């Protein structure tokens, strides 16, 4: 039990630290009109065109206030949105040129970090692939708990 609780605390801290790393990069570049959550949302949308509902179902966005962040990103000129022709209730979202620049900055930050982790052997004998496999198994376990156990 103590190790599992430590794992949960580490996962929470890692998420907060990721947001801090992204925030620091944007502050360094003097890009102050979006926050780290919005920058990650932009990065995850990338070249795709999605609906607001798909953002959560595809795992692009984990927060509860997706409509707020989308509204802010549209107002700031990072995203386009338009009603879906088939389902007028749905809104299709895609990045503007300004949004693609943000996505590129985040992508470059992540490429640099991946290279530093590899070059400096920061993870010891564990590869990023092995970490991904372990976290996917944990994700599957939690998903199964939600779907199949009441």
Short mmCIF file of N, CA and C in Angstrom, two decimals:
data_model
loop_
_atom_site.label_atom_id
_atom_site.label_comp_id
_atom_site.label_asym_id
_atom_site.label_seq_id
_atom_site.Cartn_x
_atom_site.Cartn_y
_atom_site.Cartn_z
N UNK A 1 0.82 -1.21 0.00
CA UNK A 1 0.00 0.00 0.00
C UNK A 1 0.86 1.28 0.00
N UNK A 2 1.90 1.39 0.81
CA UNK A 2 2.69 2.62 0.80
C UNK A 2 3.33 2.91 -0.58
N UNK A 3 3.79 1.86 -1.26
CA UNK A 3 4.39 2.07 -2.57
C UNK A 3 3.35 2.54 -3.59
N UNK A 4 2.14 2.00 -3.50
CA UNK A 4 1.08 2.43 -4.42
C UNK A 4 0.72 3.89 -4.16
N UNK A 5 0.62 4.28 -2.90
CA UNK A 5 0.32 5.69 -2.58
C UNK A 5 1.45 6.60 -3.05
N UNK A 6 2.67 6.14 -2.95
CA UNK A 6 3.80 6.92 -3.45
C UNK A 6 3.72 7.07 -4.97
N UNK A 7 3.35 5.99 -5.66
CA UNK A 7 3.17 6.05 -7.11
C UNK A 7 2.12 7.09 -7.49
N UNK A 8 1.00 7.09 -6.78
CA UNK A 8 -0.06 8.07 -7.07
C UNK A 8 0.44 9.49 -6.85
N UNK A 9 1.17 9.72 -5.78
CA UNK A 9 1.71 11.05 -5.50
C UNK A 9 2.72 11.46 -6.58
N UNK A 10 3.53 10.52 -7.03
CA UNK A 10 4.51 10.82 -8.08
C UNK A 10 3.80 11.20 -9.38
N UNK A 11 2.76 10.48 -9.73
CA UNK A 11 2.01 10.78 -10.95
C UNK A 11 1.45 12.20 -10.88
N UNK A 12 0.87 12.56 -9.74
CA UNK A 12 0.34 13.92 -9.58
C UNK A 12 1.44 14.96 -9.70
N UNK A 13 2.57 14.72 -9.04
CA UNK A 13 3.69 15.69 -9.11
C UNK A 13 4.24 15.80 -10.52
N UNK A 14 4.36 14.68 -11.21
CA UNK A 14 4.88 14.72 -12.58
C UNK A 14 4.00 15.57 -13.48
N UNK A 15 2.69 15.45 -13.33
CA UNK A 15 1.80 16.26 -14.15
C UNK A 15 1.98 17.75 -13.86
N UNK A 16 2.05 18.09 -12.59
CA UNK A 16 2.26 19.50 -12.22
C UNK A 16 3.60 20.01 -12.71
N UNK A 17 4.64 19.17 -12.61
CA UNK A 17 5.97 19.57 -13.08
C UNK A 17 6.00 19.76 -14.59
N UNK A 18 5.30 18.89 -15.31
CA UNK A 18 5.21 19.06 -16.76
C UNK A 18 4.62 20.42 -17.09
N UNK A 19 3.54 20.79 -16.41
CA UNK A 19 2.93 22.09 -16.64
C UNK A 19 3.90 23.22 -16.30
N UNK A 20 4.68 23.05 -15.24
CA UNK A 20 5.67 24.07 -14.87
C UNK A 20 6.77 24.19 -15.92
N UNK A 21 7.21 23.07 -16.46
CA UNK A 21 8.25 23.08 -17.50
C UNK A 21 7.75 23.83 -18.73
N UNK A 22 6.52 23.56 -19.13
CA UNK A 22 5.94 24.23 -20.30
C UNK A 22 5.76 25.72 -20.00
N UNK A 23 5.25 26.03 -18.82
CA UNK A 23 5.06 27.43 -18.44
C UNK A 23 6.37 28.19 -18.46
N UNK A 24 7.42 27.60 -17.91
CA UNK A 24 8.73 28.24 -17.88
C UNK A 24 9.26 28.51 -19.29
N UNK A 25 9.05 27.56 -20.19
CA UNK A 25 9.51 27.74 -21.57
C UNK A 25 8.79 28.92 -22.22
N UNK A 26 7.49 29.02 -22.01
CA UNK A 26 6.74 30.12 -22.62
C UNK A 26 7.08 31.46 -21.97
N UNK A 27 7.36 31.46 -20.69
CA UNK A 27 7.81 32.70 -20.04
C UNK A 27 9.17 33.11 -20.58
N UNK A 28 10.07 32.14 -20.79
CA UNK A 28 11.39 32.43 -21.34
C UNK A 28 11.27 33.06 -22.73
N UNK A 29 10.28 32.60 -23.50
CA UNK A 29 10.06 33.11 -24.85
C UNK A 29 9.16 34.35 -24.86
N UNK A 30 8.73 34.81 -23.68
CA UNK A 30 7.83 35.97 -23.52
C UNK A 30 6.51 35.77 -24.24
N UNK A 31 6.01 34.54 -24.23
CA UNK A 31 4.67 34.24 -24.75
C UNK A 31 3.79 34.08 -23.52
N UNK A 32 3.04 35.12 -23.21
CA UNK A 32 2.33 35.17 -21.93
C UNK A 32 0.81 35.15 -22.06
N UNK A 33 0.30 35.03 -23.29
CA UNK A 33 -1.15 35.11 -23.46
C UNK A 33 -1.84 33.75 -23.41
N UNK A 34 -1.09 32.67 -23.21
CA UNK A 34 -1.69 31.36 -22.99
C UNK A 34 -0.99 30.70 -21.80
N UNK A 35 -1.69 29.75 -21.20
CA UNK A 35 -1.08 29.04 -20.08
C UNK A 35 -0.60 27.66 -20.54
N UNK A 36 0.03 26.93 -19.64
CA UNK A 36 0.62 25.64 -19.99
C UNK A 36 -0.43 24.62 -20.41
N UNK A 37 -1.57 24.61 -19.76
CA UNK A 37 -2.64 23.68 -20.14
C UNK A 37 -3.08 23.96 -21.56
N UNK A 38 -3.23 25.23 -21.90
CA UNK A 38 -3.65 25.60 -23.24
C UNK A 38 -2.58 25.25 -24.27
N UNK A 39 -1.31 25.45 -23.92
CA UNK A 39 -0.22 25.10 -24.83
C UNK A 39 -0.19 23.60 -25.11
N UNK A 40 -0.41 22.79 -24.08
CA UNK A 40 -0.46 21.34 -24.28
C UNK A 40 -1.68 20.94 -25.11
N UNK A 41 -2.78 21.61 -24.90
CA UNK A 41 -3.98 21.34 -25.71
C UNK A 41 -3.68 21.62 -27.17
N UNK A 42 -3.06 22.75 -27.45
CA UNK A 42 -2.68 23.11 -28.81
C UNK A 42 -1.75 22.04 -29.40
N UNK A 43 -0.73 21.65 -28.64
CA UNK A 43 0.21 20.64 -29.11
C UNK A 43 -0.50 19.34 -29.44
N UNK A 44 -1.40 18.92 -28.58
CA UNK A 44 -2.09 17.65 -28.78
C UNK A 44 -3.06 17.68 -29.95
N UNK A 45 -3.65 18.81 -30.23
CA UNK A 45 -4.52 18.92 -31.41
C UNK A 45 -3.66 18.84 -32.67
N UNK A 46 -2.54 19.56 -32.68
CA UNK A 46 -1.61 19.50 -33.80
C UNK A 46 -2.26 19.74 -35.14
N UNK A 47 -2.07 18.84 -36.08
CA UNK A 47 -2.62 18.98 -37.43
C UNK A 47 -4.02 18.40 -37.56
N UNK A 48 -4.59 17.92 -36.48
CA UNK A 48 -5.92 17.30 -36.53
C UNK A 48 -7.02 18.35 -36.49
N UNK A 49 -8.18 17.95 -36.95
CA UNK A 49 -9.40 18.74 -36.78
C UNK A 49 -10.34 17.88 -35.96
N UNK A 50 -10.74 18.38 -34.80
CA UNK A 50 -11.51 17.58 -33.85
C UNK A 50 -12.70 18.36 -33.31
N UNK A 51 -13.62 17.64 -32.69
CA UNK A 51 -14.70 18.31 -31.97
C UNK A 51 -14.26 18.46 -30.51
N UNK A 52 -14.96 19.31 -29.80
CA UNK A 52 -14.64 19.51 -28.38
C UNK A 52 -14.77 18.19 -27.62
N UNK A 53 -15.77 17.40 -27.95
CA UNK A 53 -15.95 16.11 -27.28
C UNK A 53 -14.81 15.15 -27.54
N UNK A 54 -14.26 15.18 -28.75
CA UNK A 54 -13.15 14.30 -29.09
C UNK A 54 -11.88 14.66 -28.32
N UNK A 55 -11.75 15.90 -27.90
CA UNK A 55 -10.56 16.31 -27.16
C UNK A 55 -10.36 15.44 -25.93
N UNK A 56 -11.44 15.20 -25.20
CA UNK A 56 -11.34 14.37 -24.00
C UNK A 56 -11.30 12.89 -24.35
N UNK A 57 -12.14 12.46 -25.28
CA UNK A 57 -12.19 11.03 -25.59
C UNK A 57 -10.90 10.52 -26.20
N UNK A 58 -10.18 11.36 -26.93
CA UNK A 58 -8.89 10.96 -27.52
C UNK A 58 -7.73 11.17 -26.56
N UNK A 59 -8.01 11.73 -25.38
CA UNK A 59 -6.96 11.94 -24.40
C UNK A 59 -6.14 13.19 -24.63
N UNK A 60 -6.62 14.12 -25.49
CA UNK A 60 -5.90 15.36 -25.76
C UNK A 60 -6.02 16.35 -24.62
N UNK A 61 -7.06 16.19 -23.82
CA UNK A 61 -7.32 17.19 -22.79
C UNK A 61 -7.87 16.50 -21.57
N UNK A 62 -7.30 16.79 -20.41
CA UNK A 62 -7.69 16.11 -19.19
C UNK A 62 -8.52 16.97 -18.24
N UNK A 63 -8.61 18.24 -18.51
CA UNK A 63 -9.29 19.15 -17.59
C UNK A 63 -10.80 19.13 -17.73
N UNK A 64 -11.46 19.74 -16.78
CA UNK A 64 -12.92 19.79 -16.80
C UNK A 64 -13.44 21.04 -17.48
N UNK A 65 -12.58 22.01 -17.71
CA UNK A 65 -13.03 23.28 -18.28
C UNK A 65 -12.58 23.45 -19.72
N UNK A 66 -12.83 22.43 -20.54
CA UNK A 66 -12.39 22.46 -21.93
C UNK A 66 -13.01 23.61 -22.69
N UNK A 67 -14.29 23.90 -22.47
CA UNK A 67 -14.95 24.97 -23.23
C UNK A 67 -14.34 26.34 -22.91
N UNK A 68 -13.95 26.55 -21.67
CA UNK A 68 -13.30 27.81 -21.29
C UNK A 68 -11.99 27.98 -22.05
N UNK A 69 -11.15 26.94 -22.01
CA UNK A 69 -9.86 27.03 -22.68
C UNK A 69 -9.99 27.16 -24.19
N UNK A 70 -10.95 26.46 -24.78
CA UNK A 70 -11.17 26.60 -26.22
C UNK A 70 -11.60 28.02 -26.56
N UNK A 71 -12.50 28.57 -25.78
CA UNK A 71 -12.95 29.94 -26.01
C UNK A 71 -11.78 30.91 -25.97
N UNK A 72 -10.92 30.77 -24.95
CA UNK A 72 -9.76 31.64 -24.82
C UNK A 72 -8.80 31.48 -26.00
N UNK A 73 -8.60 30.25 -26.45
CA UNK A 73 -7.68 30.01 -27.56
C UNK A 73 -8.23 30.54 -28.88
N UNK A 74 -9.53 30.46 -29.05
CA UNK A 74 -10.15 31.04 -30.25
C UNK A 74 -10.03 32.56 -30.19
N UNK A 75 -10.35 33.15 -29.04
CA UNK A 75 -10.25 34.61 -28.89
C UNK A 75 -8.83 35.12 -29.11
N UNK A 76 -7.83 34.34 -28.69
CA UNK A 76 -6.44 34.75 -28.84
C UNK A 76 -5.88 34.46 -30.23
N UNK A 77 -6.68 33.80 -31.08
CA UNK A 77 -6.25 33.54 -32.44
C UNK A 77 -5.40 32.29 -32.63
N UNK A 78 -5.43 31.38 -31.67
CA UNK A 78 -4.66 30.14 -31.78
C UNK A 78 -5.44 29.01 -32.44
N UNK A 79 -6.77 29.12 -32.42
CA UNK A 79 -7.62 28.07 -32.98
C UNK A 79 -8.75 28.68 -33.78
N UNK A 80 -9.18 27.92 -34.79
CA UNK A 80 -10.41 28.22 -35.53
C UNK A 80 -11.48 27.28 -34.98
N UNK A 81 -12.70 27.72 -34.99
CA UNK A 81 -13.79 26.79 -34.68
C UNK A 81 -14.95 27.11 -35.59
N UNK A 82 -15.67 26.06 -35.97
CA UNK A 82 -16.86 26.24 -36.80
C UNK A 82 -17.82 25.10 -36.53
N UNK A 83 -19.08 25.37 -36.73
CA UNK A 83 -20.10 24.34 -36.53
C UNK A 83 -19.90 23.23 -37.55
N UNK A 84 -20.11 22.03 -37.10
CA UNK A 84 -20.01 20.85 -37.96
C UNK A 84 -21.20 20.86 -38.92
N UNK A 85 -20.97 20.56 -40.19
CA UNK A 85 -22.04 20.57 -41.19
C UNK A 85 -23.04 19.44 -40.97
N UNK A 86 -22.57 18.33 -40.44
CA UNK A 86 -23.45 17.17 -40.23
C UNK A 86 -24.26 17.32 -38.94
N UNK A 87 -23.59 17.64 -37.85
CA UNK A 87 -24.24 17.81 -36.55
C UNK A 87 -24.03 19.25 -36.10
N UNK A 88 -25.02 20.08 -36.27
CA UNK A 88 -24.90 21.51 -35.99
C UNK A 88 -24.60 21.81 -34.52
N UNK A 89 -24.81 20.82 -33.63
CA UNK A 89 -24.48 21.03 -32.23
C UNK A 89 -22.98 20.93 -31.98
N UNK A 90 -22.29 20.17 -32.81
CA UNK A 90 -20.86 19.95 -32.64
C UNK A 90 -20.06 21.09 -33.28
N UNK A 91 -18.93 21.40 -32.67
CA UNK A 91 -18.03 22.43 -33.17
C UNK A 91 -16.71 21.77 -33.54
N UNK A 92 -16.25 22.01 -34.77
CA UNK A 92 -14.96 21.49 -35.23
C UNK A 92 -13.87 22.49 -34.89
N UNK A 93 -12.73 21.99 -34.43
CA UNK A 93 -11.64 22.84 -33.96
C UNK A 93 -10.37 22.46 -34.73
N UNK A 94 -9.62 23.48 -35.14
CA UNK A 94 -8.31 23.25 -35.76
C UNK A 94 -7.42 24.45 -35.44
N UNK A 95 -6.13 24.25 -35.56
CA UNK A 95 -5.17 25.30 -35.23
C UNK A 95 -5.06 26.33 -36.35
N UNK A 96 -4.80 27.56 -35.96
CA UNK A 96 -4.44 28.61 -36.91
C UNK A 96 -2.92 28.55 -37.10
N UNK A 97 -2.39 29.40 -37.95
CA UNK A 97 -0.93 29.48 -38.10
C UNK A 97 -0.27 29.82 -36.76
N UNK A 98 -0.89 30.73 -36.03
CA UNK A 98 -0.38 31.11 -34.71
C UNK A 98 -0.37 29.90 -33.77
N UNK A 99 -1.41 29.09 -33.83
CA UNK A 99 -1.48 27.88 -33.01
C UNK A 99 -0.44 26.85 -33.43
N UNK A 100 -0.20 26.73 -34.74
CA UNK A 100 0.81 25.79 -35.20
C UNK A 100 2.21 26.19 -34.72
N UNK A 101 2.46 27.48 -34.58
CA UNK A 101 3.75 27.93 -34.04
C UNK A 101 3.91 27.49 -32.58
N UNK A 102 2.83 27.61 -31.82
CA UNK A 102 2.87 27.15 -30.42
C UNK A 102 3.10 25.65 -30.37
N UNK A 103 2.40 24.91 -31.21
CA UNK A 103 2.57 23.46 -31.26
C UNK A 103 4.02 23.10 -31.59
N UNK A 104 4.62 23.84 -32.48
CA UNK A 104 6.01 23.60 -32.86
C UNK A 104 6.96 23.87 -31.70
N UNK A 105 6.70 24.92 -30.94
CA UNK A 105 7.54 25.24 -29.77
C UNK A 105 7.47 24.11 -28.75
N UNK A 106 6.27 23.65 -28.46
CA UNK A 106 6.12 22.55 -27.49
C UNK A 106 6.79 21.29 -28.02
N UNK A 107 6.60 21.00 -29.30
CA UNK A 107 7.23 19.82 -29.90
C UNK A 107 8.74 19.87 -29.80
N UNK A 108 9.32 21.04 -30.06
CA UNK A 108 10.77 21.20 -29.96
C UNK A 108 11.23 21.03 -28.51
N UNK A 109 10.49 21.58 -27.56
CA UNK A 109 10.81 21.41 -26.15
C UNK A 109 10.84 19.93 -25.78
N UNK A 110 9.84 19.19 -26.22
CA UNK A 110 9.76 17.76 -25.91
C UNK A 110 10.86 16.98 -26.62
N UNK A 111 11.20 17.33 -27.86
CA UNK A 111 12.31 16.66 -28.56
C UNK A 111 13.62 16.87 -27.81
N UNK A 112 13.86 18.11 -27.38
CA UNK A 112 15.08 18.41 -26.62
C UNK A 112 15.13 17.60 -25.33
N UNK A 113 14.02 17.53 -24.62
CA UNK A 113 13.99 16.79 -23.37
C UNK A 113 14.21 15.30 -23.60
N UNK A 114 13.60 14.75 -24.64
CA UNK A 114 13.79 13.32 -24.93
C UNK A 114 15.26 13.03 -25.23
N UNK A 115 15.89 13.92 -25.99
CA UNK A 115 17.31 13.74 -26.32
C UNK A 115 18.18 13.86 -25.06
N UNK A 116 17.88 14.83 -24.20
CA UNK A 116 18.65 14.98 -22.96
C UNK A 116 18.50 13.76 -22.06
N UNK A 117 17.28 13.25 -21.94
CA UNK A 117 17.06 12.05 -21.12
C UNK A 117 17.89 10.89 -21.65
N UNK A 118 17.89 10.73 -22.97
CA UNK A 118 18.65 9.63 -23.58
C UNK A 118 20.15 9.84 -23.41
N UNK A 119 20.62 11.02 -23.76
CA UNK A 119 22.06 11.29 -23.75
C UNK A 119 22.64 11.25 -22.34
N UNK A 120 21.90 11.69 -21.37
CA UNK A 120 22.41 11.77 -20.00
C UNK A 120 22.05 10.55 -19.16
N UNK A 121 21.37 9.58 -19.75
CA UNK A 121 20.95 8.37 -19.04
C UNK A 121 20.25 8.71 -17.73
N UNK A 122 19.39 9.71 -17.76
CA UNK A 122 18.70 10.17 -16.55
C UNK A 122 17.76 9.13 -15.95
N UNK A 123 17.33 8.17 -16.76
CA UNK A 123 16.39 7.17 -16.28
C UNK A 123 17.08 5.88 -15.86
N UNK A 124 18.40 5.92 -15.79
CA UNK A 124 19.15 4.73 -15.41
C UNK A 124 19.00 3.66 -16.48
N UNK A 125 18.72 2.44 -16.04
CA UNK A 125 18.61 1.31 -16.97
C UNK A 125 17.20 1.14 -17.54
N UNK A 126 16.29 2.03 -17.18
CA UNK A 126 14.91 1.94 -17.66
C UNK A 126 14.76 2.81 -18.91
N UNK A 127 14.20 2.25 -19.95
CA UNK A 127 13.99 3.04 -21.16
C UNK A 127 12.65 3.76 -21.09
N UNK A 128 12.50 4.78 -21.90
CA UNK A 128 11.21 5.48 -21.99
C UNK A 128 10.14 4.50 -22.46
N UNK A 129 10.50 3.61 -23.36
CA UNK A 129 9.54 2.60 -23.84
C UNK A 129 9.05 1.71 -22.72
N UNK A 130 9.96 1.31 -21.82
CA UNK A 130 9.56 0.47 -20.69
C UNK A 130 8.64 1.23 -19.73
N UNK A 131 8.94 2.52 -19.52
CA UNK A 131 8.05 3.35 -18.69
C UNK A 131 6.68 3.45 -19.34
N UNK A 132 6.66 3.69 -20.65
CA UNK A 132 5.38 3.77 -21.37
C UNK A 132 4.59 2.49 -21.21
N UNK A 133 5.25 1.35 -21.34
CA UNK A 133 4.56 0.07 -21.19
C UNK A 133 3.95 -0.07 -19.80
N UNK A 134 4.71 0.28 -18.78
CA UNK A 134 4.20 0.17 -17.41
C UNK A 134 3.02 1.11 -17.19
N UNK A 135 3.13 2.34 -17.67
CA UNK A 135 2.02 3.28 -17.49
C UNK A 135 0.80 2.89 -18.32
N UNK A 136 1.00 2.30 -19.49
CA UNK A 136 -0.15 1.81 -20.27
C UNK A 136 -0.87 0.70 -19.52
N UNK A 137 -0.11 -0.18 -18.87
CA UNK A 137 -0.74 -1.25 -18.09
C UNK A 137 -1.54 -0.66 -16.92
N UNK A 138 -0.98 0.36 -16.26
CA UNK A 138 -1.71 1.02 -15.17
C UNK A 138 -2.96 1.71 -15.71
N UNK A 139 -2.83 2.39 -16.85
CA UNK A 139 -3.98 3.03 -17.48
C UNK A 139 -5.06 2.01 -17.79
N UNK A 140 -4.67 0.86 -18.33
CA UNK A 140 -5.63 -0.19 -18.67
C UNK A 140 -6.32 -0.72 -17.41
N UNK A 141 -5.55 -0.90 -16.35
CA UNK A 141 -6.11 -1.37 -15.09
C UNK A 141 -7.18 -0.39 -14.59
N UNK A 142 -6.83 0.91 -14.56
CA UNK A 142 -7.80 1.91 -14.08
C UNK A 142 -9.01 1.99 -15.00
N UNK A 143 -8.80 1.90 -16.30
CA UNK A 143 -9.92 1.93 -17.26
C UNK A 143 -10.84 0.75 -17.02
N UNK A 144 -10.26 -0.43 -16.82
CA UNK A 144 -11.07 -1.61 -16.55
C UNK A 144 -11.84 -1.47 -15.25
N UNK A 145 -11.23 -0.87 -14.24
CA UNK A 145 -11.93 -0.65 -12.96
C UNK A 145 -13.15 0.23 -13.17
N UNK A 146 -12.99 1.25 -13.97
CA UNK A 146 -14.11 2.18 -14.21
C UNK A 146 -15.22 1.49 -15.00
N UNK A 147 -14.86 0.73 -16.00
CA UNK A 147 -15.85 0.12 -16.90
C UNK A 147 -16.53 -1.10 -16.34
N UNK A 148 -15.78 -1.94 -15.59
CA UNK A 148 -16.30 -3.25 -15.28
C UNK A 148 -16.56 -3.52 -13.81
N UNK A 149 -16.07 -2.66 -12.93
CA UNK A 149 -16.28 -2.88 -11.50
C UNK A 149 -17.05 -1.71 -10.94
N UNK A 150 -18.09 -1.98 -10.23
CA UNK A 150 -18.96 -0.92 -9.71
C UNK A 150 -18.49 -0.46 -8.38
#
